[in-house]
Amino acid sequence: MERDLDKTHHSGFMNDLLGRSDISENVNALQKIRELEGMVTQSEEKMHSLQSQVTKLEEIIAKRDETIKEYEEKVKELAFQNAELLEMMENKEKDMANVELNLKSLRLTNADLKEDNHNLIEALKATQDNFRKEFSNVKVCEKRMREQQDALSKMQVSFFLSQLRAF
């Protein structure tokens, strides 16, 4: 529509120029009009080219925006995974601390049991020593008792013989 308007305006302008008496001015004006039309055509071509570039740039920007959204989603997902891993790591660290406490407690208990075992071994050795001494004393007592029984038997035999002789 603009072109049609420009053409009608242009043809009206041309008729005005032709109606004037000075043809050289008309020729100069006509040349200027053609130059201006050429410039308008170049401007329109440039405008179409720029619009094409703008469209391409808009497509590139849309793709870039889509890529940015994808990366943002990936970042969110990785942040969520990172938070989960951190929580798991904290739980594992707590578990490790509990295991270390249990291990320390077991080591202390083991040390106490070793000490108790050592004390029991020493008490057993002392008991065995006492048992050996008592056993030795019992043997000595048994020997004395046998000796005393032998002496008593001899005395009884002597007494019995003396009683028999006295009879």
Short mmCIF file of C-alpha atoms in Angstrom, two decimals:
data_model
loop_
_atom_site.label_atom_id
_atom_site.label_comp_id
_atom_site.label_asym_id
_atom_site.label_seq_id
_atom_site.Cartn_x
_atom_site.Cartn_y
_atom_site.Cartn_z
CA MET A 1 0.00 0.00 0.00
CA GLU A 2 2.83 2.37 0.84
CA ARG A 3 4.39 1.72 -2.53
CA ASP A 4 1.10 2.34 -4.33
CA LEU A 5 0.68 5.54 -2.37
CA ASP A 6 4.25 6.53 -3.17
CA LYS A 7 3.64 5.81 -6.89
CA THR A 8 0.46 7.88 -7.01
CA HIS A 9 2.15 10.62 -5.08
CA HIS A 10 5.18 10.26 -7.32
CA SER A 11 3.16 10.36 -10.54
CA GLY A 12 1.30 13.41 -9.27
CA PHE A 13 4.59 15.02 -8.44
CA MET A 14 5.91 14.09 -11.88
CA ASN A 15 2.93 15.68 -13.58
CA ASP A 16 3.51 18.85 -11.60
CA LEU A 17 7.12 18.90 -12.68
CA LEU A 18 6.28 18.35 -16.32
CA GLY A 19 3.85 21.19 -16.16
CA ARG A 20 6.62 23.59 -15.29
CA SER A 21 8.42 25.54 -17.89
CA ASP A 22 11.95 24.82 -16.76
CA ILE A 23 12.77 21.35 -18.16
CA SER A 24 16.30 21.25 -16.79
CA GLU A 25 14.97 21.67 -13.31
CA ASN A 26 12.52 18.90 -14.01
CA VAL A 27 15.31 16.64 -15.24
CA ASN A 28 17.38 17.39 -12.16
CA ALA A 29 14.40 16.76 -9.92
CA LEU A 30 13.63 13.55 -11.78
CA GLN A 31 17.21 12.38 -11.31
CA LYS A 32 17.00 13.17 -7.62
CA ILE A 33 13.71 11.29 -7.42
CA ARG A 34 15.28 8.26 -9.10
CA GLU A 35 18.25 8.47 -6.75
CA LEU A 36 15.88 8.72 -3.82
CA GLU A 37 13.85 5.77 -5.14
CA GLY A 38 17.08 3.78 -5.49
CA MET A 39 17.99 4.73 -1.94
CA VAL A 40 14.51 3.71 -0.75
CA THR A 41 14.87 0.39 -2.58
CA GLN A 42 18.30 -0.15 -1.02
CA SER A 43 16.90 0.79 2.37
CA GLU A 44 14.02 -1.65 1.93
CA GLU A 45 16.45 -4.39 0.88
CA LYS A 46 18.65 -3.57 3.84
CA MET A 47 15.58 -3.58 6.08
CA HIS A 48 14.54 -7.02 4.75
CA SER A 49 18.08 -8.27 5.26
CA LEU A 50 18.14 -6.88 8.80
CA GLN A 51 14.70 -8.39 9.50
CA SER A 52 16.05 -11.73 8.27
CA GLN A 53 19.05 -11.34 10.56
CA VAL A 54 16.77 -10.38 13.45
CA THR A 55 14.67 -13.51 12.81
CA LYS A 56 17.81 -15.66 12.77
CA LEU A 57 19.07 -13.98 15.93
CA GLU A 58 15.69 -14.52 17.61
CA GLU A 59 15.89 -18.22 16.68
CA ILE A 60 19.43 -18.39 18.08
CA ILE A 61 18.29 -16.61 21.26
CA ALA A 62 15.33 -19.01 21.58
CA LYS A 63 17.66 -22.00 21.22
CA ARG A 64 20.07 -20.42 23.71
CA ASP A 65 17.21 -19.79 26.15
CA GLU A 66 16.11 -23.41 25.75
CA THR A 67 19.68 -24.59 26.37
CA ILE A 68 19.91 -22.32 29.41
CA LYS A 69 16.67 -23.82 30.77
CA GLU A 70 18.04 -27.33 30.20
CA TYR A 71 21.25 -26.41 32.03
CA GLU A 72 19.27 -24.80 34.84
CA GLU A 73 17.28 -28.04 35.22
CA LYS A 74 20.51 -30.03 35.23
CA VAL A 75 21.96 -27.66 37.83
CA LYS A 76 18.83 -28.11 39.99
CA GLU A 77 19.05 -31.89 39.61
CA LEU A 78 22.77 -31.88 40.45
CA ALA A 79 22.14 -29.60 43.43
CA PHE A 80 19.48 -32.03 44.67
CA GLN A 81 21.83 -34.99 44.16
CA ASN A 82 24.60 -33.05 45.90
CA ALA A 83 22.30 -32.36 48.87
CA GLU A 84 21.39 -36.05 49.04
CA LEU A 85 25.06 -37.04 48.89
CA LEU A 86 25.94 -34.53 51.60
CA GLU A 87 23.19 -35.92 53.82
CA MET A 88 24.39 -39.47 53.16
CA MET A 89 27.95 -38.40 53.92
CA GLU A 90 26.85 -36.77 57.20
CA ASN A 91 24.99 -39.97 58.13
CA LYS A 92 28.05 -42.06 57.27
CA GLU A 93 30.23 -39.73 59.35
CA LYS A 94 27.82 -40.13 62.29
CA ASP A 95 27.86 -43.89 61.80
CA MET A 96 31.67 -43.81 61.69
CA ALA A 97 31.76 -41.77 64.89
CA ASN A 98 29.45 -44.31 66.56
CA VAL A 99 31.58 -47.19 65.30
CA GLU A 100 34.70 -45.45 66.60
CA LEU A 101 33.03 -44.94 70.00
CA ASN A 102 31.98 -48.61 70.06
CA LEU A 103 35.48 -49.65 69.05
CA LYS A 104 36.99 -47.49 71.78
CA SER A 105 34.55 -48.97 74.29
CA LEU A 106 35.36 -52.50 73.11
CA ARG A 107 39.09 -51.78 73.38
CA LEU A 108 38.60 -50.54 76.93
CA THR A 109 36.50 -53.60 77.76
CA ASN A 110 39.13 -55.81 76.13
CA ALA A 111 41.86 -54.13 78.19
CA ASP A 112 39.78 -54.65 81.35
CA LEU A 113 39.17 -58.28 80.42
CA LYS A 114 42.87 -58.80 79.76
CA GLU A 115 43.65 -57.31 83.15
CA ASP A 116 40.98 -59.51 84.77
CA ASN A 117 42.37 -62.53 82.91
CA HIS A 118 45.89 -61.67 84.06
CA ASN A 119 44.63 -61.31 87.65
CA LEU A 120 42.77 -64.63 87.40
CA ILE A 121 45.88 -66.34 86.03
CA GLU A 122 47.92 -64.91 88.91
CA ALA A 123 45.25 -66.01 91.41
CA LEU A 124 45.18 -69.48 89.79
CA LYS A 125 48.97 -69.71 90.02
CA ALA A 126 48.82 -68.63 93.66
CA THR A 127 46.04 -71.17 94.28
CA GLN A 128 48.06 -73.87 92.52
CA ASP A 129 51.10 -72.94 94.62
CA ASN A 130 48.96 -73.08 97.76
CA PHE A 131 47.45 -76.37 96.59
CA ARG A 132 50.95 -77.82 96.01
CA LYS A 133 52.07 -76.62 99.44
CA GLU A 134 48.95 -78.03 101.05
CA PHE A 135 49.34 -81.26 99.09
CA SER A 136 52.94 -81.41 100.22
CA ASN A 137 51.81 -80.73 103.80
CA VAL A 138 49.16 -83.44 103.46
CA LYS A 139 51.83 -85.88 102.26
CA VAL A 140 54.04 -84.89 105.18
CA CYS A 141 51.06 -85.29 107.53
CA GLU A 142 50.17 -88.64 105.96
CA LYS A 143 53.77 -89.75 106.41
CA ARG A 144 53.75 -88.61 110.04
CA MET A 145 50.42 -90.26 110.53
CA ARG A 146 51.74 -93.52 109.13
CA GLU A 147 54.78 -93.20 111.27
CA GLN A 148 52.59 -92.47 114.29
CA GLN A 149 50.26 -95.33 113.34
CA ASP A 150 53.28 -97.59 113.00
CA ALA A 151 54.55 -96.36 116.36
CA LEU A 152 51.08 -96.79 117.87
CA SER A 153 50.81 -100.25 116.36
CA LYS A 154 54.21 -101.11 117.80
CA MET A 155 53.17 -99.70 121.13
CA GLN A 156 49.93 -101.64 121.04
CA VAL A 157 51.77 -104.83 120.12
CA SER A 158 54.27 -104.13 122.92
CA PHE A 159 51.49 -103.38 125.36
CA PHE A 160 49.60 -106.44 124.25
CA LEU A 161 52.73 -108.55 124.56
CA SER A 162 53.49 -107.08 127.94
CA GLN A 163 49.95 -107.82 128.99
CA LEU A 164 50.30 -111.30 127.71
CA ARG A 165 53.55 -111.76 129.59
CA ALA A 166 51.99 -110.42 132.68
CA PHE A 167 49.39 -113.02 132.40
#
